Amino acid sequence: MAKMDLRRLRYFVAVAEERSVGRAAVRLRMAQPPLSVQIRKLESEVGTPLFRRGTRGMELTAAGRALLSRAREALALTAEGFEAARAVAAGRRGRLSVGYMFALAHAVLPRLVPELRRSLPKVDLEFIELSASTREARLLDHSVTVALCMPAIRHSEIEVSTIGKQRLMLAMPAGSQLARAAAVPVRKLQGRPLISLPGPAEDPATSVVTSLLRRHQVSMPVANRVETAHSALSLVLAGEGMAILPACAQLGCPTGVVFRPFLDADDAIDVAVCWRRDSLNPLVRNFLKCAEKVIRQA
Amino acid sequence: MAKMDLRRLRYFVAVAEERSVGRAAVRLRMAQPPLSVQIRKLESEVGTPLFRRGTRGMELTAAGRALLSRAREALALTAEGFEAARAVAAGRRGRLSVGYMFALAHAVLPRLVPELRRSLPKVDLEFIELSASTREARLLDHSVTVALCMPAIRHSEIEVSTIGKQRLMLAMPAGSQLARAAAVPVRKLQGRPLISLPGPAEDPATSVVTSLLRRHQVSMPVANRVETAHSALSLVLAGEGMAILPACAQLGCPTGVVFRPFLDADDAIDVAVCWRRDSLNPLVRNFLKCAEKVIRQA
DNA sequence: TTTTTGCCATACCGAACTCGTATGGGTGAG
DNA sequence: CTCACCCATACGAGTTCGGTATGGCAAAAA
């Protein structure tokens, strides 16, 4: 009574559709007698005939019809369940929270998002903007699964994959005297106020900038510390000083601010995908593939 | 791979809910090792781990969660399918088209319908009014499953169960002289025009009336032939004549028409449930029970 | 550290189930 | 009347399942 074997249901559906035990047996690649037996067992299990036997085959009874639709659904559901489990395990399905730094929003997301949707259509994507000072915490407390960072996070619990580089450029008001030339010598920055991103000296986000300045023996007083490249650009526009930012930041940059490369330096900052080392979410790997693909073709 | 045994799914759900093979085994009334084996078989069948094994029990993986909800649905669906098949076979579920003659509409339906809905809540009911001349055909061509008739249909393919009787009464205009008395002697009908229901002389619908008149040696000229008691009452109201109708017809009767019993006759007409003899719809039996119950308490 | 405890995994055996082959039986068609 | 068709039954072989006994591992207790 409490058998409810799916095999029986599959047999039942086949017989119902073929309206014949013999034909159903062919379809199921088995002999006719055992199929006949299984159908009768199912009927005794349910407690009522499911077919009317005629000389020309079998025909469903009303009770059989009532069972048929549900049997089909149950079969489809378990098949779907298996497939869903496989898809989740393979990272083709699930939920993925992507954190990103603002500076990358215009440079990467417009190409990355369509690519993700295309290659992982069943994945539920969520995008969260991260600030420089909270990105680690957001990864560690699981509020994002992966983070697009610039530069990479350094943390023992966090794994990093560098997917590209962005050259440092100088951002300044459009009217600035330095903006007249196509490229700026580093030494011309001497003494000018700097809008700086946060973090300790060890933080590579700023240390790339400081090492660039140190190498050219240039010092810039820190006029402001801000959280995001966006804020930095606002302050540049306000005339508070200049900022040294990755090239991609100019894509979201307000009019009135111009970017110039350095004449005598091509320092670059890493763009990286970061995720918890203990994350067993297979989506991370697939996300990485997409991100690399997008960066490569850029 | 193509096993998809429901037993495994049942085991899986139990383990997932108990978060422990041991406890699930207790719930399933089986030993722990075989359950452990079945879970591993399921995992190898799906192709991916469904649980994370800790020292404190088992915990679902994301893939396991994806499977769990569908497994539950599939189990519920097959159980429901079995139950539905049983319900259909027992006549507690399905579709039932009930035909009825107009004269019974007010007398029987208001009590029958609630009773049907109460005792057969999952049955899909449909009510169709039948006219005297088509009721047989509607039964035979399956457009109704059962018919509430008065009198019973006589046909070799149709089975009949008499559930009550209705006394014949005289319907006449309210101002009629015969209406002054509480009861009417049959002989007073002599020569008055009769509004007659259809059918050949053999038709019991009319033969009950003709036999009543013949017994009292009274003859009434047939003024009109109509299809339903409703039409007969309209013509009575219009002064076309009188009608001899079952008592229940007065419930739907327009003001201006009055019913009187006969002083010296208590002829009655059968109320019956009729259905195709070859109908294997078990709902018929349950319908009959309801109908008898309703009539009995009337 | 060592012991104990709790839980899952493996091994093996007896029982149940399923499937295939062979065969019977009932019903229309030729 | 025979043939053809289809479903039902019988029986033996192989597979699978469940129970018992036991191993192994890790966290909690001593």
XYZ file of C-alpha atoms (C1' of nucleotides) in Angstrom:
656
model
C 0.000 0.000 0.000
C 2.725 2.444 0.897
C 4.904 1.338 -1.957
C 4.389 4.146 -4.422
C 7.240 3.170 -6.641
C 8.041 5.653 -9.368
C 8.914 2.822 -11.716
C 5.357 1.592 -11.478
C 4.097 5.054 -12.253
C 6.375 5.280 -15.251
C 5.043 1.942 -16.467
C 1.517 3.092 -15.818
C 1.979 6.243 -17.846
C 3.480 4.291 -20.711
C 0.621 1.804 -20.791
C -1.926 4.593 -20.524
C -0.356 6.450 -23.408
C 0.081 3.419 -25.635
C -3.291 2.018 -24.634
C -1.627 -1.365 -24.778
C 0.652 -3.386 -22.532
C 2.490 -4.851 -25.485
C 3.333 -1.558 -27.163
C 4.253 -0.004 -23.838
C 6.603 -2.912 -23.199
C 8.323 -2.233 -26.496
C 8.703 1.410 -25.592
C 10.070 0.520 -22.184
C 12.384 -2.076 -23.718
C 11.104 -4.881 -21.619
C 8.976 -7.977 -22.007
C 5.220 -7.784 -21.857
C 4.440 -10.171 -18.968
C 6.351 -8.385 -16.205
C 4.814 -5.115 -17.316
C 1.398 -6.662 -17.094
C 2.245 -7.866 -13.606
C 3.424 -4.439 -12.504
C 0.265 -2.800 -13.735
C -1.859 -5.232 -11.787
C 0.256 -4.669 -8.715
C -0.278 -0.956 -9.066
C -3.998 -1.500 -9.348
C -4.111 -3.651 -6.247
C -1.991 -1.087 -4.468
C -4.337 1.733 -5.368
C -7.236 -0.526 -4.616
C -9.199 0.005 -7.776
C -8.892 -0.879 -11.469
C -7.105 1.744 -13.514
C -7.779 0.186 -16.909
C -10.645 -1.471 -18.655
C -9.339 -4.494 -20.504
C -10.734 -4.999 -23.938
C -9.672 -7.360 -26.653
C -8.188 -4.439 -28.526
C -6.040 -3.143 -25.675
C -6.395 -1.285 -22.430
C -8.365 1.864 -21.779
C -8.127 4.132 -18.779
C -10.943 4.204 -16.271
C -11.989 7.455 -14.637
C -9.856 6.525 -11.638
C -6.954 5.876 -13.989
C -7.342 9.292 -15.539
C -7.325 10.857 -12.095
C -4.026 9.149 -11.368
C -2.468 9.733 -14.778
C -2.123 13.482 -14.642
C -0.622 13.379 -11.186
C 1.708 10.552 -12.083
C 2.998 12.568 -15.006
C 3.546 15.567 -12.790
C 5.315 13.511 -10.161
C 7.633 11.986 -12.741
C 8.402 15.367 -14.250
C 8.983 16.814 -10.809
C 11.506 14.228 -9.733
C 13.329 14.487 -13.023
C 13.372 18.236 -12.587
C 14.539 17.819 -9.008
C 17.469 15.689 -10.072
C 18.344 18.111 -12.807
C 18.034 21.077 -10.479
C 20.346 19.443 -7.969
C 22.872 18.775 -10.709
C 22.544 22.320 -11.977
C 23.103 23.762 -8.536
C 26.097 21.515 -8.011
C 27.536 22.540 -11.367
C 26.932 26.204 -10.679
C 24.464 26.652 -13.479
C 21.730 27.494 -11.053
C 21.411 29.199 -7.723
C 21.850 32.636 -6.260
C 24.911 34.781 -6.603
C 25.494 38.107 -4.925
C 28.072 40.124 -6.782
C 29.721 43.004 -5.015
C 31.532 45.612 -7.076
C 33.432 48.777 -6.525
C 31.904 51.861 -8.043
C 34.857 52.583 -10.266
C 34.230 49.329 -12.110
C 30.526 49.867 -12.568
C 30.742 51.582 -15.926
C 33.804 49.777 -17.111
C 32.892 46.179 -16.396
C 29.264 45.685 -15.474
C 27.710 46.687 -18.803
C 29.566 43.866 -20.492
C 29.706 41.437 -17.603
C 26.020 41.364 -16.756
C 24.757 40.322 -20.208
C 27.459 37.688 -20.397
C 26.410 36.279 -17.017
C 22.777 36.218 -17.996
C 23.621 34.490 -21.228
C 25.846 31.761 -19.895
C 24.102 31.236 -16.540
C 20.468 31.888 -17.379
C 19.059 30.089 -14.358
C 21.220 31.896 -11.874
C 19.587 34.466 -9.696
C 21.948 37.450 -9.787
C 22.145 40.290 -7.314
C 24.489 43.252 -7.550
C 25.626 45.240 -4.580
C 27.885 48.247 -4.668
C 30.732 48.039 -2.196
C 32.716 50.794 -0.608
C 36.452 50.466 -0.185
C 36.286 50.068 3.567
C 33.470 47.508 3.822
C 34.232 45.165 0.976
C 36.134 42.699 3.122
C 33.444 42.571 5.763
C 30.735 42.027 3.158
C 32.567 39.037 1.796
C 33.315 37.613 5.214
C 29.758 37.905 6.502
C 28.399 36.328 3.311
C 26.411 39.336 2.237
C 28.165 39.036 -1.094
C 29.495 35.845 -2.611
C 32.048 37.371 -4.918
C 33.463 40.852 -5.144
C 34.890 42.697 -8.106
C 37.704 44.634 -6.486
C 40.356 47.075 -7.444
C 42.837 46.381 -6.101
C 42.508 42.856 -4.799
C 41.661 42.236 -1.165
C 44.423 40.683 0.878
C 43.094 38.503 3.604
C 43.873 34.987 4.736
C 40.247 33.909 4.364
C 39.816 35.417 0.945
C 40.943 34.026 -2.337
C 41.796 36.278 -5.215
C 41.973 35.936 -8.946
C 43.395 38.825 -10.895
C 41.526 39.296 -14.114
C 42.993 42.501 -15.441
C 44.853 45.720 -14.825
C 43.904 49.340 -14.962
C 46.493 52.020 -15.608
C 46.632 54.870 -13.146
C 45.677 58.244 -14.511
C 45.450 61.739 -13.197
C 42.009 63.221 -12.746
C 41.777 66.995 -12.598
C 39.446 69.874 -13.370
C 39.043 70.496 -17.075
C 40.430 73.981 -16.787
C 43.595 72.816 -15.122
C 46.863 73.897 -16.637
C 48.135 70.307 -16.601
C 45.200 69.255 -18.755
C 46.594 71.054 -21.779
C 49.133 68.356 -22.492
C 48.096 64.878 -23.607
C 50.247 63.334 -20.882
C 51.503 64.625 -17.575
C 55.012 64.221 -16.139
C 54.777 62.904 -12.595
C 57.046 65.563 -11.193
C 54.527 68.260 -12.102
C 52.342 66.936 -9.300
C 54.802 68.084 -6.672
C 53.019 69.905 -3.876
C 49.537 69.743 -5.330
C 46.682 68.608 -3.074
C 45.671 64.944 -3.495
C 42.202 63.444 -3.076
C 42.982 60.066 -1.619
C 41.122 56.826 -1.267
C 41.055 55.308 2.206
C 43.041 52.562 3.847
C 46.270 52.209 5.752
C 49.581 52.572 4.064
C 49.675 48.828 3.553
C 46.475 48.949 1.599
C 47.468 48.395 -2.020
C 44.649 50.695 -3.095
C 46.641 53.649 -1.913
C 50.066 52.074 -1.784
C 50.172 51.828 -5.564
C 49.697 55.558 -5.643
C 52.162 56.276 -2.860
C 54.815 54.050 -4.375
C 54.372 55.829 -7.700
C 54.868 59.183 -6.021
C 57.771 57.972 -3.921
C 59.532 56.532 -6.915
C 59.444 59.950 -8.587
C 60.299 61.650 -5.331
C 57.128 63.665 -5.447
C 54.987 64.437 -2.428
C 51.397 65.532 -2.502
C 49.551 66.737 0.598
C 46.392 64.746 1.229
C 43.549 67.182 0.859
C 40.697 64.731 1.429
C 40.056 61.070 2.077
C 36.993 59.652 0.362
C 35.348 56.282 0.106
C 34.774 55.881 -3.582
C 36.170 57.022 -6.871
C 32.876 58.746 -7.450
C 33.346 60.945 -4.408
C 36.891 61.642 -5.422
C 35.714 62.918 -8.794
C 33.149 65.156 -7.153
C 35.846 66.765 -5.070
C 38.108 67.140 -8.080
C 35.285 68.932 -9.838
C 34.869 71.100 -6.759
C 38.475 72.169 -7.100
C 39.662 70.488 -3.923
C 42.580 68.900 -5.643
C 43.524 66.106 -8.032
C 43.074 62.334 -7.820
C 45.075 59.440 -9.119
C 42.600 56.850 -10.266
C 42.390 53.792 -12.470
C 41.607 54.577 -16.083
C 38.190 53.000 -15.970
C 36.965 55.609 -13.515
C 36.721 58.132 -16.319
C 33.765 56.282 -17.802
C 31.510 57.468 -15.034
C 33.167 60.784 -14.676
C 31.257 64.087 -14.631
C 31.922 66.672 -17.331
C 34.373 69.196 -16.054
C 36.835 66.552 -14.963
C 39.453 65.263 -17.358
C 41.811 62.302 -17.196
C 45.384 62.321 -18.414
C 47.936 59.525 -18.480
C 51.368 60.037 -17.009
C 54.148 60.802 -19.410
C 56.756 58.864 -17.498
C 54.863 56.196 -15.550
C 52.570 53.353 -16.472
C 51.808 52.024 -13.019
C 48.715 49.896 -12.988
C 46.339 48.587 -10.387
C 44.966 45.071 -10.318
C 41.352 44.259 -11.036
C 40.452 41.073 -9.207
C 37.600 38.769 -8.339
C 37.630 37.926 -4.637
C 35.707 35.302 -2.734
C 35.796 33.461 0.544
C 38.324 30.683 0.495
C 35.824 28.343 2.166
C 33.062 29.126 -0.284
C 31.935 25.886 -1.842
C 29.551 27.650 -4.141
C 30.384 26.343 -7.599
C 28.912 29.490 -9.078
C 32.102 31.289 -8.095
C 34.081 29.331 -10.631
C 31.607 30.018 -13.382
C 31.464 33.655 -12.449
C 35.217 33.781 -12.767
C 35.076 32.290 -16.232
C 32.613 34.937 -17.336
C 34.596 37.743 -15.800
C 37.818 36.600 -17.441
C 36.113 36.264 -20.771
C 34.684 39.746 -20.559
C 37.970 41.280 -19.523
C 39.918 39.428 -22.182
C 37.775 40.669 -25.025
C 37.904 44.205 -23.728
C 20.722 7.112 -13.360
C 17.211 6.446 -14.573
C 16.192 4.856 -11.304
C 14.351 7.660 -9.604
C 12.823 5.491 -6.954
C 10.233 7.193 -4.802
C 11.391 5.189 -1.827
C 14.761 6.847 -2.075
C 13.111 10.224 -2.215
C 11.058 9.414 0.849
C 14.236 8.401 2.657
C 15.950 11.523 1.460
C 13.208 13.771 2.756
C 13.238 12.022 6.113
C 16.987 12.401 6.501
C 16.841 16.009 5.379
C 14.148 16.812 7.898
C 15.745 14.958 10.778
C 19.210 16.173 9.814
C 20.415 12.757 10.878
C 20.460 9.293 9.369
C 19.913 7.667 12.740
C 16.827 9.658 13.682
C 15.407 9.309 10.186
C 15.891 5.555 10.441
C 13.849 5.519 13.639
C 11.109 7.504 11.948
C 11.124 5.174 8.958
C 11.177 2.130 11.252
C 14.282 0.703 9.734
C 17.906 0.218 10.646
C 20.431 2.976 10.125
C 22.948 1.280 7.799
C 20.611 0.479 4.903
C 19.272 4.006 5.078
C 22.789 5.333 4.890
C 23.390 3.137 1.861
C 20.245 4.364 0.118
C 21.186 7.972 0.670
C 24.589 7.396 -0.861
C 23.012 5.604 -3.778
C 20.739 8.552 -4.330
C 23.703 10.877 -4.263
C 25.617 8.824 -6.791
C 22.489 8.655 -8.912
C 22.055 12.419 -8.879
C 25.768 12.781 -9.354
C 26.473 15.209 -6.573
C 26.493 15.226 -2.778
C 23.187 16.193 -1.237
C 24.421 16.361 2.344
C 27.412 17.664 4.146
C 28.454 15.136 6.756
C 29.470 16.564 10.060
C 30.139 14.861 13.317
C 26.845 16.183 14.608
C 24.694 14.879 11.778
C 23.942 15.638 8.162
C 23.172 18.980 6.641
C 21.701 19.667 3.241
C 23.883 21.151 0.552
C 22.510 23.716 -1.860
C 21.960 20.920 -4.368
C 20.126 18.960 -1.693
C 17.847 21.879 -0.996
C 17.084 22.150 -4.686
C 16.037 18.522 -4.708
C 14.193 18.561 -1.399
C 11.320 20.813 -2.337
C 10.681 18.909 -5.541
C 10.952 15.569 -3.826
C 8.337 16.655 -1.331
C 6.055 17.792 -4.110
C 6.514 14.577 -6.026
C 5.721 12.488 -2.970
C 2.663 14.556 -2.171
C 1.554 14.348 -5.772
C 1.713 10.589 -6.000
C -0.048 10.212 -2.678
C -2.681 12.603 -3.929
C -2.886 10.705 -7.192
C -3.524 7.442 -5.397
C -6.090 9.067 -3.189
C -7.747 10.767 -6.134
C -8.004 7.466 -7.983
C -9.552 5.863 -4.933
C -11.917 8.781 -4.501
C -13.022 8.594 -8.111
C -13.529 4.859 -7.819
C -15.548 5.315 -4.653
C -17.633 8.082 -6.169
C -16.388 10.741 -3.805
C -14.808 12.676 -6.610
C -15.461 13.313 -10.254
C -18.011 15.077 -12.370
C -21.719 14.515 -12.224
C -24.272 16.037 -14.523
C -27.683 16.044 -12.930
C -30.692 16.493 -15.119
C -33.979 17.482 -13.531
C -37.501 18.223 -14.566
C -38.668 21.721 -13.892
C -41.496 20.663 -11.616
C -38.947 19.257 -9.184
C -36.712 22.294 -9.203
C -38.350 24.052 -6.280
C -39.398 20.958 -4.462
C -36.186 18.970 -4.456
C -33.156 20.939 -5.586
C -33.046 23.445 -2.711
C -32.569 20.591 -0.282
C -30.721 18.189 -2.542
C -27.965 20.507 -3.685
C -26.653 21.441 -0.228
C -26.771 17.807 0.776
C -24.748 16.813 -2.290
C -22.177 19.502 -1.656
C -21.884 18.456 1.926
C -21.467 14.739 1.451
C -19.558 14.826 -1.859
C -17.483 17.984 -1.533
C -14.959 17.048 -4.202
C -17.535 16.243 -6.812
C -17.960 18.658 -9.645
C -21.714 19.126 -9.986
C -23.600 20.374 -12.985
C -27.341 20.831 -13.187
C -29.276 20.766 -16.410
C -32.984 21.275 -16.782
C -34.647 18.619 -18.874
C -37.843 18.797 -20.818
C -40.241 15.889 -20.844
C -39.517 14.915 -24.417
C -35.698 15.038 -24.370
C -34.863 13.534 -21.001
C -34.309 10.054 -22.395
C -32.057 11.253 -25.161
C -29.982 13.343 -22.753
C -29.344 10.306 -20.609
C -28.565 8.068 -23.553
C -26.114 10.463 -25.188
C -24.331 11.023 -21.865
C -25.112 14.699 -21.655
C -26.456 13.998 -18.193
C -25.336 11.206 -15.899
C -28.434 10.991 -13.764
C -31.879 12.446 -14.181
C -34.442 13.360 -11.578
C -37.633 12.393 -13.326
C -41.301 12.443 -12.685
C -42.472 9.947 -13.626
C -39.671 7.451 -14.149
C -38.310 6.821 -17.620
C -39.022 3.388 -19.014
C -36.300 2.228 -21.313
C -34.319 -0.975 -21.590
C -31.003 0.899 -21.314
C -32.063 2.973 -18.367
C -32.199 1.955 -14.766
C -34.637 3.538 -12.379
C -34.878 3.990 -8.665
C -38.075 5.398 -7.267
C -37.349 7.723 -4.399
C -40.770 9.203 -3.684
C -44.236 9.967 -4.827
C -46.082 13.147 -5.552
C -49.830 13.343 -5.220
C -51.700 14.668 -8.215
C -53.454 17.950 -7.680
C -55.616 20.208 -9.710
C -54.155 23.528 -10.777
C -56.624 26.237 -11.712
C -57.027 30.015 -11.779
C -57.509 31.503 -8.312
C -60.919 32.864 -9.197
C -62.199 29.520 -10.309
C -65.398 28.307 -8.743
C -63.831 24.939 -7.922
C -61.182 26.734 -5.865
C -63.665 27.646 -3.169
C -63.636 24.174 -1.685
C -60.562 22.734 0.045
C -60.805 19.627 -2.102
C -62.338 18.931 -5.479
C -64.418 15.895 -6.457
C -63.041 14.407 -9.659
C -66.416 14.313 -11.377
C -66.538 18.121 -11.300
C -63.850 18.120 -13.950
C -66.199 16.666 -16.505
C -65.947 18.540 -19.773
C -63.469 21.149 -18.629
C -60.448 21.860 -20.887
C -57.206 20.140 -19.791
C -53.674 21.460 -20.216
C -51.773 18.273 -20.868
C -48.140 17.271 -20.680
C -46.726 15.548 -23.747
C -46.153 11.931 -24.620
C -48.122 9.061 -26.064
C -50.870 7.419 -24.106
C -48.356 4.858 -22.846
C -46.284 7.569 -21.285
C -46.877 7.258 -17.570
C -46.574 10.995 -17.238
C -49.920 11.405 -18.840
C -51.253 7.910 -18.333
C -51.509 8.473 -14.601
C -53.747 11.373 -15.356
C -55.787 9.560 -17.995
C -56.230 6.527 -15.781
C -57.457 8.764 -12.981
C -60.011 10.357 -15.246
C -61.049 7.076 -16.787
C -61.564 5.513 -13.366
C -63.984 8.275 -12.502
C -65.530 8.156 -15.954
C -64.682 11.740 -16.558
C -63.447 13.116 -19.846
C -61.618 16.355 -20.348
C -60.894 17.798 -23.801
C -57.208 18.485 -24.305
C -56.880 22.231 -24.711
C -53.097 22.430 -25.030
C -50.038 20.218 -24.939
C -47.021 21.738 -23.248
C -43.498 20.622 -22.458
C -43.118 21.508 -18.818
C -45.208 22.026 -15.733
C -44.094 25.633 -15.861
C -45.723 26.175 -19.229
C -48.829 24.395 -18.057
C -49.126 26.830 -15.146
C -48.736 29.803 -17.458
C -51.611 28.580 -19.556
C -53.699 27.914 -16.493
C -53.074 31.488 -15.416
C -54.050 32.611 -18.881
C -57.407 30.911 -18.439
C -56.802 28.257 -21.087
C -57.912 25.497 -18.806
C -56.870 23.431 -15.816
C -53.923 21.103 -15.285
C -53.441 18.010 -13.225
C -49.957 18.203 -11.810
C -47.870 16.713 -9.050
C -48.164 18.575 -5.769
C -44.620 19.832 -5.848
C -45.369 21.951 -8.901
C -47.191 24.468 -6.722
C -43.923 25.559 -5.164
C -42.883 27.328 -8.324
C -46.340 28.400 -9.214
C -47.265 31.984 -10.098
C -49.760 33.872 -7.945
C -53.127 33.622 -9.490
C -52.975 29.879 -9.773
C -54.149 27.680 -6.932
C -53.770 23.974 -6.276
C -56.420 21.784 -4.766
C -56.309 18.095 -3.887
C -58.968 15.758 -5.098
C -61.676 14.848 -2.665
C -62.067 11.312 -3.873
C -58.681 10.387 -5.398
C -55.171 10.246 -4.119
C -53.408 9.107 -7.264
C -49.728 9.780 -7.120
C -46.895 9.961 -9.599
C -43.482 8.476 -9.052
C -40.397 10.588 -8.499
C -37.381 8.631 -9.657
C -33.679 8.842 -10.268
C -32.777 7.420 -13.669
C -29.389 6.554 -15.127
C -27.870 4.509 -17.908
C -27.748 0.874 -17.018
C -24.190 0.633 -18.377
C -22.973 3.618 -16.396
C -20.103 2.507 -14.240
C -19.834 5.870 -12.607
C -19.856 5.137 -8.899
C -21.115 8.645 -8.285
C -24.556 7.443 -9.331
C -24.836 5.278 -6.259
C -23.792 8.110 -3.958
C -26.125 10.498 -5.685
C -28.916 8.058 -5.078
C -28.104 7.903 -1.383
C -28.272 11.664 -1.120
C -31.496 11.871 -3.058
C -33.166 9.211 -0.922
C -32.018 10.904 2.235
C -33.395 14.231 1.130
C -36.721 12.775 0.069
C -37.057 10.725 3.228
C -36.686 13.696 5.529
C -39.117 15.735 3.482
C 46.118 13.327 26.680
C 43.126 9.744 26.947
C 38.513 8.088 27.165
C 34.012 8.125 25.993
C 30.274 9.002 23.189
C 27.706 9.790 19.058
C 27.186 9.252 14.343
C 27.971 7.679 9.769
C 30.141 4.071 6.614
C 31.276 -0.698 5.237
C 30.715 -5.866 5.009
C 28.060 -9.753 4.686
C 23.934 -12.580 4.523
C 19.084 -13.827 4.027
C 14.727 -12.282 1.958
C 11.984 -9.923 -1.361
C 11.361 -8.156 -5.706
C 11.778 -7.835 -10.586
C 12.528 -9.414 -15.068
C 12.675 -12.849 -18.927
C 10.980 -17.133 -21.111
C 7.347 -20.242 -21.766
C 2.597 -20.942 -21.798
C -2.463 -20.479 -21.143
C -6.942 -18.295 -22.365
C -10.366 -15.352 -24.313
C -12.101 -12.664 -28.293
C -12.823 -11.018 -32.800
C -11.328 -11.659 -37.996
C -10.690 -14.513 -42.021
C -13.092 -23.489 -37.466
C -8.783 -21.677 -37.414
C -5.812 -17.896 -36.969
C -4.176 -13.740 -34.986
C -3.876 -10.712 -31.253
C -3.418 -9.375 -26.695
C -3.418 -9.879 -21.869
C -2.696 -13.102 -17.751
C -0.203 -16.714 -15.202
C 3.886 -19.702 -13.843
C 8.463 -20.375 -12.756
C 13.476 -19.710 -12.506
C 17.567 -16.439 -12.494
C 19.519 -12.291 -11.175
C 19.358 -8.042 -8.702
C 18.291 -5.240 -4.896
C 17.039 -4.292 -0.272
C 17.077 -4.516 4.642
C 19.032 -6.369 9.110
C 23.104 -7.435 12.085
C 27.770 -6.805 13.195
C 31.552 -3.881 13.012
C 34.849 -0.181 11.789
C 36.289 4.738 11.842
C 36.260 9.448 12.873
C 35.612 13.574 15.514
C 33.898 16.245 19.327
C 32.932 16.255 24.242
C 34.224 14.532 28.743
C 37.511 12.882 32.115
